[in-house]
CSV table of C-alpha atoms in Angstrom, one decimal:
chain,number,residue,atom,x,y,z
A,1052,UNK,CA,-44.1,24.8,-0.1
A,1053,UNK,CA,-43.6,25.2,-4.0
A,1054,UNK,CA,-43.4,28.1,-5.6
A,1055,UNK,CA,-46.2,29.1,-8.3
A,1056,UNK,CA,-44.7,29.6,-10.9
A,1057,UNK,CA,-46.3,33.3,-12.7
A,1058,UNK,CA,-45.7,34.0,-16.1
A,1059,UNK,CA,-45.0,37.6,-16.7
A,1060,UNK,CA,-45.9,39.2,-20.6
A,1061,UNK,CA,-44.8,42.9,-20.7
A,1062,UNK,CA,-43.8,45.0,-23.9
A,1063,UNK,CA,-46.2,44.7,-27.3
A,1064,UNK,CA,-46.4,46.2,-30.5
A,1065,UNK,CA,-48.0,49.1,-30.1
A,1066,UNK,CA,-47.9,52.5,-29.1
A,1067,UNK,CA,-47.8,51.6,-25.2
A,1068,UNK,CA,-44.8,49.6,-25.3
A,1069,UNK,CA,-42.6,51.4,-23.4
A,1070,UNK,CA,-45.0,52.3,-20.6
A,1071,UNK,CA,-45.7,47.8,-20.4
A,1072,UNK,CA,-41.6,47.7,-20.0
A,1073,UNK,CA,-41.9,50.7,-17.1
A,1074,UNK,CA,-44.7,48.7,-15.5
A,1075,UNK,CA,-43.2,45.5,-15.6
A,1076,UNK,CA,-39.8,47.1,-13.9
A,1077,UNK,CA,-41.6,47.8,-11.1
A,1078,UNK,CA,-43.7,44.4,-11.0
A,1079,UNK,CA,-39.9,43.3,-11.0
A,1080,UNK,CA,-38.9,44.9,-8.0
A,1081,UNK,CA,-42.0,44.1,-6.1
A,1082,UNK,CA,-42.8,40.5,-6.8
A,1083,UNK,CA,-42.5,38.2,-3.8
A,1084,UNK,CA,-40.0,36.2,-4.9
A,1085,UNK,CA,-40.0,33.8,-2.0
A,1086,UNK,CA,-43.4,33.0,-3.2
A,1087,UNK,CA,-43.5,33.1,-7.1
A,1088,UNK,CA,-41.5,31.8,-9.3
A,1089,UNK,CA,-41.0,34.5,-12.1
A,1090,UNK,CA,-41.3,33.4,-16.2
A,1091,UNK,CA,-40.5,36.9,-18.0
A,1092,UNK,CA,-42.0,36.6,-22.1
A,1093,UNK,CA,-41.2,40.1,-23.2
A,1094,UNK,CA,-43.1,40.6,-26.7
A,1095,UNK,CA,-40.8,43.2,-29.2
A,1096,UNK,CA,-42.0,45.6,-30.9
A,1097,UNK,CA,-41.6,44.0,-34.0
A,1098,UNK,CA,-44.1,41.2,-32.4
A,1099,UNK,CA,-41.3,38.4,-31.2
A,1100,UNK,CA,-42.1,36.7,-28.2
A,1101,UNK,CA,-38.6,36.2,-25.8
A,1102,UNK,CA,-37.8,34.5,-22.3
A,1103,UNK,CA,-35.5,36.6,-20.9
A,1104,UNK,CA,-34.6,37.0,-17.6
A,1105,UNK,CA,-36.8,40.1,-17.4
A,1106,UNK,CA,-37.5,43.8,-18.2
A,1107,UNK,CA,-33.7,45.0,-18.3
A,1108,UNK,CA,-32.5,47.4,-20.8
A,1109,UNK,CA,-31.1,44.2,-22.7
A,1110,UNK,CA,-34.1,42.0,-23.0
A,1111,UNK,CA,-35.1,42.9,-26.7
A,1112,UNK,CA,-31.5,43.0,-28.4
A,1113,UNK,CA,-32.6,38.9,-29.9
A,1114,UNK,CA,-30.3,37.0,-27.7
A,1115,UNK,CA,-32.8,35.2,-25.6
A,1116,UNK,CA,-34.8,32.2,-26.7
A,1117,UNK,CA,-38.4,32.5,-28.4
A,1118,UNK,CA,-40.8,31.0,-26.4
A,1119,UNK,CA,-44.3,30.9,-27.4
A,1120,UNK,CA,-48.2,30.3,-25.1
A,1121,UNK,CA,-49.3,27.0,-26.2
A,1122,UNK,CA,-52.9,27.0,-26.7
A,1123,UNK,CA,-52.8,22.9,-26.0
A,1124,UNK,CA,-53.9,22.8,-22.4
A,1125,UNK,CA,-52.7,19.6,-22.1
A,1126,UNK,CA,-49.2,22.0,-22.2
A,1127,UNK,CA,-50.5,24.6,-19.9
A,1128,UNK,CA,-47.9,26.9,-20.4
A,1129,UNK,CA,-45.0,28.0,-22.4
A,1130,UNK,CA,-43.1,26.4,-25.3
A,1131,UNK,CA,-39.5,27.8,-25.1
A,1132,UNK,CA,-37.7,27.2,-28.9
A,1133,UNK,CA,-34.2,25.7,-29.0
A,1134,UNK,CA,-32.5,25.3,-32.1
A,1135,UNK,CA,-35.3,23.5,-34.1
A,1136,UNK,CA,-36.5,21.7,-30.1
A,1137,UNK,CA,-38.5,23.0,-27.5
A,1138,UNK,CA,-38.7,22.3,-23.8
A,1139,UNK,CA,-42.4,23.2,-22.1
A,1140,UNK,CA,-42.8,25.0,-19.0
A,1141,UNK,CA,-46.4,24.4,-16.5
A,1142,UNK,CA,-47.6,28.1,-15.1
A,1143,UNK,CA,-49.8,28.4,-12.8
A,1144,UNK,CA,-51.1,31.8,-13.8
A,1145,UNK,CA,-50.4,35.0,-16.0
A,1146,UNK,CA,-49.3,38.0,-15.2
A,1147,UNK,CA,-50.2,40.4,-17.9
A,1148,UNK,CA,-48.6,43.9,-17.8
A,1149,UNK,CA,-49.5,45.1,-21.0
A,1150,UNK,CA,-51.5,48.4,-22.1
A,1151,UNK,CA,-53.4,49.3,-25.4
A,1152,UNK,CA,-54.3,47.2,-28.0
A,1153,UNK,CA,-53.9,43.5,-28.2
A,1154,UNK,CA,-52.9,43.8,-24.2
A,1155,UNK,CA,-56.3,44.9,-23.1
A,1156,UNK,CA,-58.6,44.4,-25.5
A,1157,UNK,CA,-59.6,41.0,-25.1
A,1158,UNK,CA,-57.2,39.9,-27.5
A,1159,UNK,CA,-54.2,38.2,-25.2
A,1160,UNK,CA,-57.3,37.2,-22.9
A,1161,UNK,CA,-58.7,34.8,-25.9
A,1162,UNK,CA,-55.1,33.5,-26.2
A,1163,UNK,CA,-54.8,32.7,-22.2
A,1164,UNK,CA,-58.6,31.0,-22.6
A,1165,UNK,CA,-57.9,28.6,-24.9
A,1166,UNK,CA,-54.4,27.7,-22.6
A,1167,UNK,CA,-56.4,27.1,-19.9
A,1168,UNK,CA,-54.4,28.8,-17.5
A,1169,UNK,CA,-55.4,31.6,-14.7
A,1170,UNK,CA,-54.3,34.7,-15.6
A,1171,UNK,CA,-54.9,38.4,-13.7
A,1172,UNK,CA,-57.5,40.9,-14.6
A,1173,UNK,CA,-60.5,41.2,-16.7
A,1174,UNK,CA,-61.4,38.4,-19.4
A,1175,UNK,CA,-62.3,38.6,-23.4
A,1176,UNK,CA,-65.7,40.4,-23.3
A,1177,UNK,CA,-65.1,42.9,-20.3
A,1178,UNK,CA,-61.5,43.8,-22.1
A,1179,UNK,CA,-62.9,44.4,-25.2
A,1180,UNK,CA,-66.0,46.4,-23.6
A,1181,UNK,CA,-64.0,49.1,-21.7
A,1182,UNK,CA,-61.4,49.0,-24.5
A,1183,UNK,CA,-63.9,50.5,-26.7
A,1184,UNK,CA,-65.4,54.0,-25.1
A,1185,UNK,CA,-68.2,54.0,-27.1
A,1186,UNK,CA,-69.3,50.9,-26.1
A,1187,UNK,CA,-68.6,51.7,-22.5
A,1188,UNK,CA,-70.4,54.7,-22.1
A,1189,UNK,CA,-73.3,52.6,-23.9
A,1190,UNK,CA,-73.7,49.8,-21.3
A,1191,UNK,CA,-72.5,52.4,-18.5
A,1192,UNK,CA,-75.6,55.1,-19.4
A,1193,UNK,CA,-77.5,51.8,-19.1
A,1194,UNK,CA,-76.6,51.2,-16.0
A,1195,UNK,CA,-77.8,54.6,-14.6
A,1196,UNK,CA,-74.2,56.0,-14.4
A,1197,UNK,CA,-73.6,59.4,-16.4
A,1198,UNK,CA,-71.4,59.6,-19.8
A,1199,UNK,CA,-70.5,62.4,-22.0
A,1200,UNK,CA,-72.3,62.8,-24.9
A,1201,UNK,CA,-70.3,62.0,-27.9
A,1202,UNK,CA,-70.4,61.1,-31.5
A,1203,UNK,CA,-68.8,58.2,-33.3
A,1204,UNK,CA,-67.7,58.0,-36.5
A,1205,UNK,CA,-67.1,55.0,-37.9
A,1206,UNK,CA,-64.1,54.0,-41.0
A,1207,UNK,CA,-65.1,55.9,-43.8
A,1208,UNK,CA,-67.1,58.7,-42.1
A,1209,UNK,CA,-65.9,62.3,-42.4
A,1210,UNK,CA,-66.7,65.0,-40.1
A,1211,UNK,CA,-69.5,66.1,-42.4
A,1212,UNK,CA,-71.3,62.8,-41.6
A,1213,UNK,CA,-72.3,64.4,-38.4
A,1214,UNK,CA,-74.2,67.2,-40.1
A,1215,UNK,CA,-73.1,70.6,-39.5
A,1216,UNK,CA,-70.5,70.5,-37.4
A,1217,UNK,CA,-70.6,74.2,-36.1
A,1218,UNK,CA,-73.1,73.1,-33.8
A,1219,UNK,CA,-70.9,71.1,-31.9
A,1220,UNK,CA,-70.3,71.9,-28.2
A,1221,UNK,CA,-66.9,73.3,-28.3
A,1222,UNK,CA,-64.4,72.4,-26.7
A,1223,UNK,CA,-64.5,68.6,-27.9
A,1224,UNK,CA,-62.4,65.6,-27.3
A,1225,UNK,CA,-61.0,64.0,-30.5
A,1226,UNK,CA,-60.1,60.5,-29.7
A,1227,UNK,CA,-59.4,56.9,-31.0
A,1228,UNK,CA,-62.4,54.7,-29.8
A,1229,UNK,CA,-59.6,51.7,-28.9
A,1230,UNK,CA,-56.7,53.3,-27.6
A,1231,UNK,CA,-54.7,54.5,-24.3
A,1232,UNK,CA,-52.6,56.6,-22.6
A,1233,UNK,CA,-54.3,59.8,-24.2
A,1234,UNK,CA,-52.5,58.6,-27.8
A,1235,UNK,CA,-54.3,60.1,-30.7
A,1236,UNK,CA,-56.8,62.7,-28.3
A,1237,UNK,CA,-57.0,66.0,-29.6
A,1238,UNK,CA,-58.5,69.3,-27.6
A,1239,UNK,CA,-60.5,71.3,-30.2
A,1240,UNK,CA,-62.1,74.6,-30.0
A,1241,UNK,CA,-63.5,75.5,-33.6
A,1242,UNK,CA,-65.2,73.2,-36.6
A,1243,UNK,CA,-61.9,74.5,-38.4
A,1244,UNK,CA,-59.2,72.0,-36.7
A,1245,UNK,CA,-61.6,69.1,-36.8
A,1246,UNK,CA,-60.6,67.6,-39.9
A,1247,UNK,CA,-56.6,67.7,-38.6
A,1248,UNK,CA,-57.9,66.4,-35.4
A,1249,UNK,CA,-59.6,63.2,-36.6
A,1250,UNK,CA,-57.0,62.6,-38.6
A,1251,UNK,CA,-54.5,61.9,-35.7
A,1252,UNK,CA,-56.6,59.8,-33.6
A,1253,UNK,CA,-56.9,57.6,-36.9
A,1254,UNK,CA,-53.3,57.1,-36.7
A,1255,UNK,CA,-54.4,55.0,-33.9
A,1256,UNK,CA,-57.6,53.5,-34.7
A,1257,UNK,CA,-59.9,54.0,-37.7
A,1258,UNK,CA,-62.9,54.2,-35.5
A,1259,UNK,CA,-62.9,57.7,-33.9
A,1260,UNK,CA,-65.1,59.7,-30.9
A,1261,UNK,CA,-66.0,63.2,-30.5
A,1262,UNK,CA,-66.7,63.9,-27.5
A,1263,UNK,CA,-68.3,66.9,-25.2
A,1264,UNK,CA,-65.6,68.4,-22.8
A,1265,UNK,CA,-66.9,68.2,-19.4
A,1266,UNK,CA,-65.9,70.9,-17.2
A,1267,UNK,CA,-65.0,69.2,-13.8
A,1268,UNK,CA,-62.6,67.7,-11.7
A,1269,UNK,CA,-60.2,64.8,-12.9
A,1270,UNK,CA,-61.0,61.6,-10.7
A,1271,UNK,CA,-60.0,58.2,-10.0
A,1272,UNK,CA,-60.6,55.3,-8.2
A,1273,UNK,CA,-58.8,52.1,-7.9
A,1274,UNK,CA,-60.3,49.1,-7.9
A,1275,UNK,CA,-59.7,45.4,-6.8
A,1276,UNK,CA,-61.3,42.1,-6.8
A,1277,UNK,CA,-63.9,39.8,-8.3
A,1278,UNK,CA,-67.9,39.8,-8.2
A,1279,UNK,CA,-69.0,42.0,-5.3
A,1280,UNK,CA,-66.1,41.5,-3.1
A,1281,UNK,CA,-64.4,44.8,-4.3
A,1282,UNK,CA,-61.7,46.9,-2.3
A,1283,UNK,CA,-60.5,50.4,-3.5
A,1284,UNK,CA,-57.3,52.6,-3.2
A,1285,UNK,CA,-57.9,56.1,-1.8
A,1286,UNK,CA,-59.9,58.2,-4.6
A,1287,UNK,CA,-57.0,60.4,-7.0
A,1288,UNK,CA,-57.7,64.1,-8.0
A,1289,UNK,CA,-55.4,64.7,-11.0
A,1290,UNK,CA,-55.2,68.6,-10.9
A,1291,UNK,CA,-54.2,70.5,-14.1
A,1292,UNK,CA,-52.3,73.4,-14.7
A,1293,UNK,CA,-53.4,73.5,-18.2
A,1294,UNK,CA,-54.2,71.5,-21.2
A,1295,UNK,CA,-55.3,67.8,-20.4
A,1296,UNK,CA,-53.6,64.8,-18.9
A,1297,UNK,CA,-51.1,62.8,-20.7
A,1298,UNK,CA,-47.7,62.1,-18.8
A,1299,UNK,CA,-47.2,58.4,-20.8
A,1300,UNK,CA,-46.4,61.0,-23.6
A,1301,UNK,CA,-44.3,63.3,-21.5
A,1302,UNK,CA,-40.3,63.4,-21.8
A,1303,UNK,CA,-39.4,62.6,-18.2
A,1304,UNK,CA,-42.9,61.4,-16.4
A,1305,UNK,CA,-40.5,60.0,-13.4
A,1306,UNK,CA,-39.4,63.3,-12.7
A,1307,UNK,CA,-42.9,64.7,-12.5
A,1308,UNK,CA,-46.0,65.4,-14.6
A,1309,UNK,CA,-45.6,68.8,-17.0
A,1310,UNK,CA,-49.3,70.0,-16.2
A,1311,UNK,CA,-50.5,67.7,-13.8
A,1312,UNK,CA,-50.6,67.1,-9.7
A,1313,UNK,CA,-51.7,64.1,-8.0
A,1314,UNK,CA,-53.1,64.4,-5.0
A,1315,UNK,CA,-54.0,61.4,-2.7
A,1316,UNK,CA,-56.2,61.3,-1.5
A,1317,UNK,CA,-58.3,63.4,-3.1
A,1318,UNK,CA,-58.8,67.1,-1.9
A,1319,UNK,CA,-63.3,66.9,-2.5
A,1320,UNK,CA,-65.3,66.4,0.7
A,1321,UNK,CA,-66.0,62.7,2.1
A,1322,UNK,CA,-69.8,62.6,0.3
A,1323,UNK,CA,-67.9,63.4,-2.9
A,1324,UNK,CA,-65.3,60.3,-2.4
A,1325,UNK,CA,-68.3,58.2,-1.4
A,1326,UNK,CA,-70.1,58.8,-4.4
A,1327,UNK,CA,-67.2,58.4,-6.7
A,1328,UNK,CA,-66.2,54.7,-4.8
A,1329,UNK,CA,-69.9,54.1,-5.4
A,1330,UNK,CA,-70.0,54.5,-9.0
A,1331,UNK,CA,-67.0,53.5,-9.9
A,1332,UNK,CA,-67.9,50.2,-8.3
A,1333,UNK,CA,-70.9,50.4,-10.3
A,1334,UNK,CA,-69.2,51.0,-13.1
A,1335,UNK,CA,-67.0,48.3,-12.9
A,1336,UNK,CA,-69.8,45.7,-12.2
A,1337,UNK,CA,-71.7,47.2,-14.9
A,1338,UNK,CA,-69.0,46.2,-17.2
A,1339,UNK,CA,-67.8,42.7,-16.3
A,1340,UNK,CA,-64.8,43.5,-14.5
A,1341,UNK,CA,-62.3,41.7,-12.5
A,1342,UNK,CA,-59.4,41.5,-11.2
A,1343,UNK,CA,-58.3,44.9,-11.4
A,1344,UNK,CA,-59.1,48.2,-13.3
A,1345,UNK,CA,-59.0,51.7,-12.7
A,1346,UNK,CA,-62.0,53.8,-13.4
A,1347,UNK,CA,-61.6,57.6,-14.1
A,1348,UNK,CA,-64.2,60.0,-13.6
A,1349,UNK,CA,-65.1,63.8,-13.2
A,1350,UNK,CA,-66.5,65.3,-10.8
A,1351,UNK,CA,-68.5,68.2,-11.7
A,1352,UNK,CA,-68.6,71.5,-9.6
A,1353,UNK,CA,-72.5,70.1,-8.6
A,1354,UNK,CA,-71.1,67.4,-7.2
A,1355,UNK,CA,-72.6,64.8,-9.8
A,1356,UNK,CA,-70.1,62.4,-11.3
A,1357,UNK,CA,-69.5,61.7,-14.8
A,1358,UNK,CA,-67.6,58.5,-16.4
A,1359,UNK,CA,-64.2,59.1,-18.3
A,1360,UNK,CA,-63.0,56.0,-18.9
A,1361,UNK,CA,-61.9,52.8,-17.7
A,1362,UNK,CA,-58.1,50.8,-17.8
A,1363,UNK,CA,-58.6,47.2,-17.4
A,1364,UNK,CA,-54.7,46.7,-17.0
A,1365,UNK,CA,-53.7,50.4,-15.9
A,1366,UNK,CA,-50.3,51.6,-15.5
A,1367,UNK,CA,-48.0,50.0,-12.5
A,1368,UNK,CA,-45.2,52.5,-13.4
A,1369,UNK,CA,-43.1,54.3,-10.6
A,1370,UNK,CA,-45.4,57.2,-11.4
A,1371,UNK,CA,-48.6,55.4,-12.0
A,1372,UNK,CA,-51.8,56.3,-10.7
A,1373,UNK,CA,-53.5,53.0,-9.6
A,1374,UNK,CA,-50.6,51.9,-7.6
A,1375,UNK,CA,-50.3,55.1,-5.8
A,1376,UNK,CA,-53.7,54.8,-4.9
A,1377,UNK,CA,-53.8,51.2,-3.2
A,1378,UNK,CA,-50.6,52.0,-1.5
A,1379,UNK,CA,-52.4,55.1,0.2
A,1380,UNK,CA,-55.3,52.8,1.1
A,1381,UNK,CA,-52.6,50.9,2.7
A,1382,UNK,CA,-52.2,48.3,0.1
A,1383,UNK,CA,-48.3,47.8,-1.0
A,1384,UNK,CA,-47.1,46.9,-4.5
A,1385,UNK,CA,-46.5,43.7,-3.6
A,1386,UNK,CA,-48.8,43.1,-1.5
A,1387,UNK,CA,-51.5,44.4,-5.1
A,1388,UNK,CA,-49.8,41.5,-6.5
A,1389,UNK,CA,-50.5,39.1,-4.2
A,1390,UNK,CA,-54.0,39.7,-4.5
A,1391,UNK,CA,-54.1,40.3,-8.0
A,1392,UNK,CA,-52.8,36.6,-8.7
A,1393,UNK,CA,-54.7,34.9,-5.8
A,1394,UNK,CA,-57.9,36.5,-7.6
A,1395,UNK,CA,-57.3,35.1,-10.9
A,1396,UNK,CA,-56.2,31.9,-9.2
A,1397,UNK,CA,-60.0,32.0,-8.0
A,1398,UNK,CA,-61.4,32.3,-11.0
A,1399,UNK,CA,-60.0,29.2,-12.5
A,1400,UNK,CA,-62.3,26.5,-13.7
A,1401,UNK,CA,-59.8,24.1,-12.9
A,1402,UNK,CA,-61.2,23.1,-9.0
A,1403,UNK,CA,-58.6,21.8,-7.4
A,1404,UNK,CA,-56.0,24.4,-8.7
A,1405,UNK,CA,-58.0,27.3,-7.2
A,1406,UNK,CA,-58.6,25.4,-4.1
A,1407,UNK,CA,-55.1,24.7,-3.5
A,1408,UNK,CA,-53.9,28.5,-5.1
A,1409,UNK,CA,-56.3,29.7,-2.1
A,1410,UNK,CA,-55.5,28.0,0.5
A,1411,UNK,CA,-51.6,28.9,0.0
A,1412,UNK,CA,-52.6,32.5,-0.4
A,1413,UNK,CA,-54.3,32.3,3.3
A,1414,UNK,CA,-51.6,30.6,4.7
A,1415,UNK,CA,-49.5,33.8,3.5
């Protein structure tokens, strides 16, 4: 039996960079090898697409080849640049192990539509969707699931747009609209440190939230598959010490979180976990998902469940949340992977690809 040969972006442009090339390490270490054959495109952060032979510390020093995703799907795959030639290489599917903007936002997901080829996780419009929060909690309140309430303000607003802003429920959330990792977010307690506040999370996106602080518990749930054939990890409580979670920004996140524990699975009763499955399944339907995504929600102290927000390609890092998660529901790294490309190798339009994808993946 061939190998399928997988495709595997990491890295990017943007401020998540260096938690793509921490995720893609691991994907590294995990990947059946006996049963993919591994492509690595590592994308610089000056924007340069590279084959290399994957996420080592050298990848990005310009020694390895550009290669480029051909939109021709008569190429269906990669064109690898040679010294004014270029050789193409057929993939089966894409990997995608990039965070943040242009890696989750529907924008790389447009680029892998017009190749033709599979690729894992969520497509253009469900990307975009949870990408933007605002737009999330809209179709999420929708749906019957609860938000906070927040405020938007769009590029060009000021705080005073929002009327007096002394009324404001303090604490707030200041936050980019379209970022991750916590980049940008801003804990504010007065009208006074608003104007600073706003100003950072535009460093990351000119379209900013203000949002109420919820006082709960941190939860997550891990979720996996297509339609409303979904399987989830073993729910997360993130438990702070102080402050509010955001370990991506920390000095030594392997080591261990400065304010935060993870405990897995979650220390709530077994109604509580049910209900925040439930939703979060909910949630994810509600939104288009598939594939994968993790879906972050509080749990307040009446046991009622309020949405955070939701990470179409979430962290795969040796400290990550979602696979810590699956692998307590019994569900290994690589055996996430596994499923995560036999999924997308379902959703293909392409018949007899999918049929054949599937019926290698049962034989497995």
């Amino acid at each position: 039996m061939s190998k399928l040969k997988v495709g595997i972006i990491f890295g990017g442009v943007f401020e998540e960079h260096p938690v793509s090339v921490k995720s893609a390490q691991e994907v590294a270490k995990h990947l059946d090898t006996d049963t993919y054959e591994a492509y690595w495109i590592g994308i610089t952060k000056s924007g340069d697409w590279r084959l290399c032979d994957g996420p080592e510390p050298s990848w990005e020093d310009g020694a390895h080849r550009p290669v480029v995703l051909s939109p021709d799907r008569s190429v269906h795959g990669l064109l690898v640049l040679d010294e004014g030639t270029y050789e193409t290489i057929r993939l089966d599917v894409v990997l995608p192990v990039l965070h943040g903007k242009l890696g989750e936002d529907g924008a790389i997901q447009g680029l892998f539509e017009l190749s033709g080829i599979p690729y894992v996780g969520c497509d253009v419009q469900s990307s975009a969707l949870c990408m933007d929060k605002s737009l999330a909690y809209t179709v999420v309140a929708e749906a019957g699931v609860p938000t906070p309430t927040f405020w938007t303000l769009f590029p060009g607003d000021t705080v005073q747009t929002l009327g007096d802003p002394g009324v404001l429920p303090y604490p707030v959330f200041v936050k980019p609209a379209r970022s991750g990792s916590s980049f940008g977010v801003s804990k504010v307690t007065s009208a006074a440190e608003l104007d600073e506040a706003i100003a950072t999370a535009r460093q990351y996106d000119d379209k900013v939230l203000i949002e109420e602080g919820v006082v709960a518990e941190e939860i997550g749930c891990a979720i996996l598959g297509n339609g409303s054939e979904l399987v989830t990890g073993e729910v997360d409580h993130v438990a702070l010490s102080h402050g509010f979670f955001k370990i991506h920004q920390e000095d030594a996140p392997e080591t261990g979180s400065e304010n935060a524990t993870f405990i897995v699975p979650a220390d709530i009763p077994a109604d509580a976990q049910e209900l925040v499955k439930e939703s979060a399944q909910q949630v994810y339907q509600a939104l288009g998902c598939r594939g994968l995504a993790r879906v972050d929600m509080f749990l307040k102290s009446d046991g009622s469940v309020v949405l955070n927000e939701v990470n179409t390609l979430p962290g795969l890092t040796s400290y990550s949340r979602y696979p810590r998660m699956m692998a307590a529901a019994g569900i290994s790294m690589t055996d996430f992977l596994d499923r995560a490309i036999t999924l997308a190798l379902a959703e293909t339009s392409e018949g007899t690809t999918s049929e054949g994808a599937m019926s290698e993946s049962a034989a497995r």
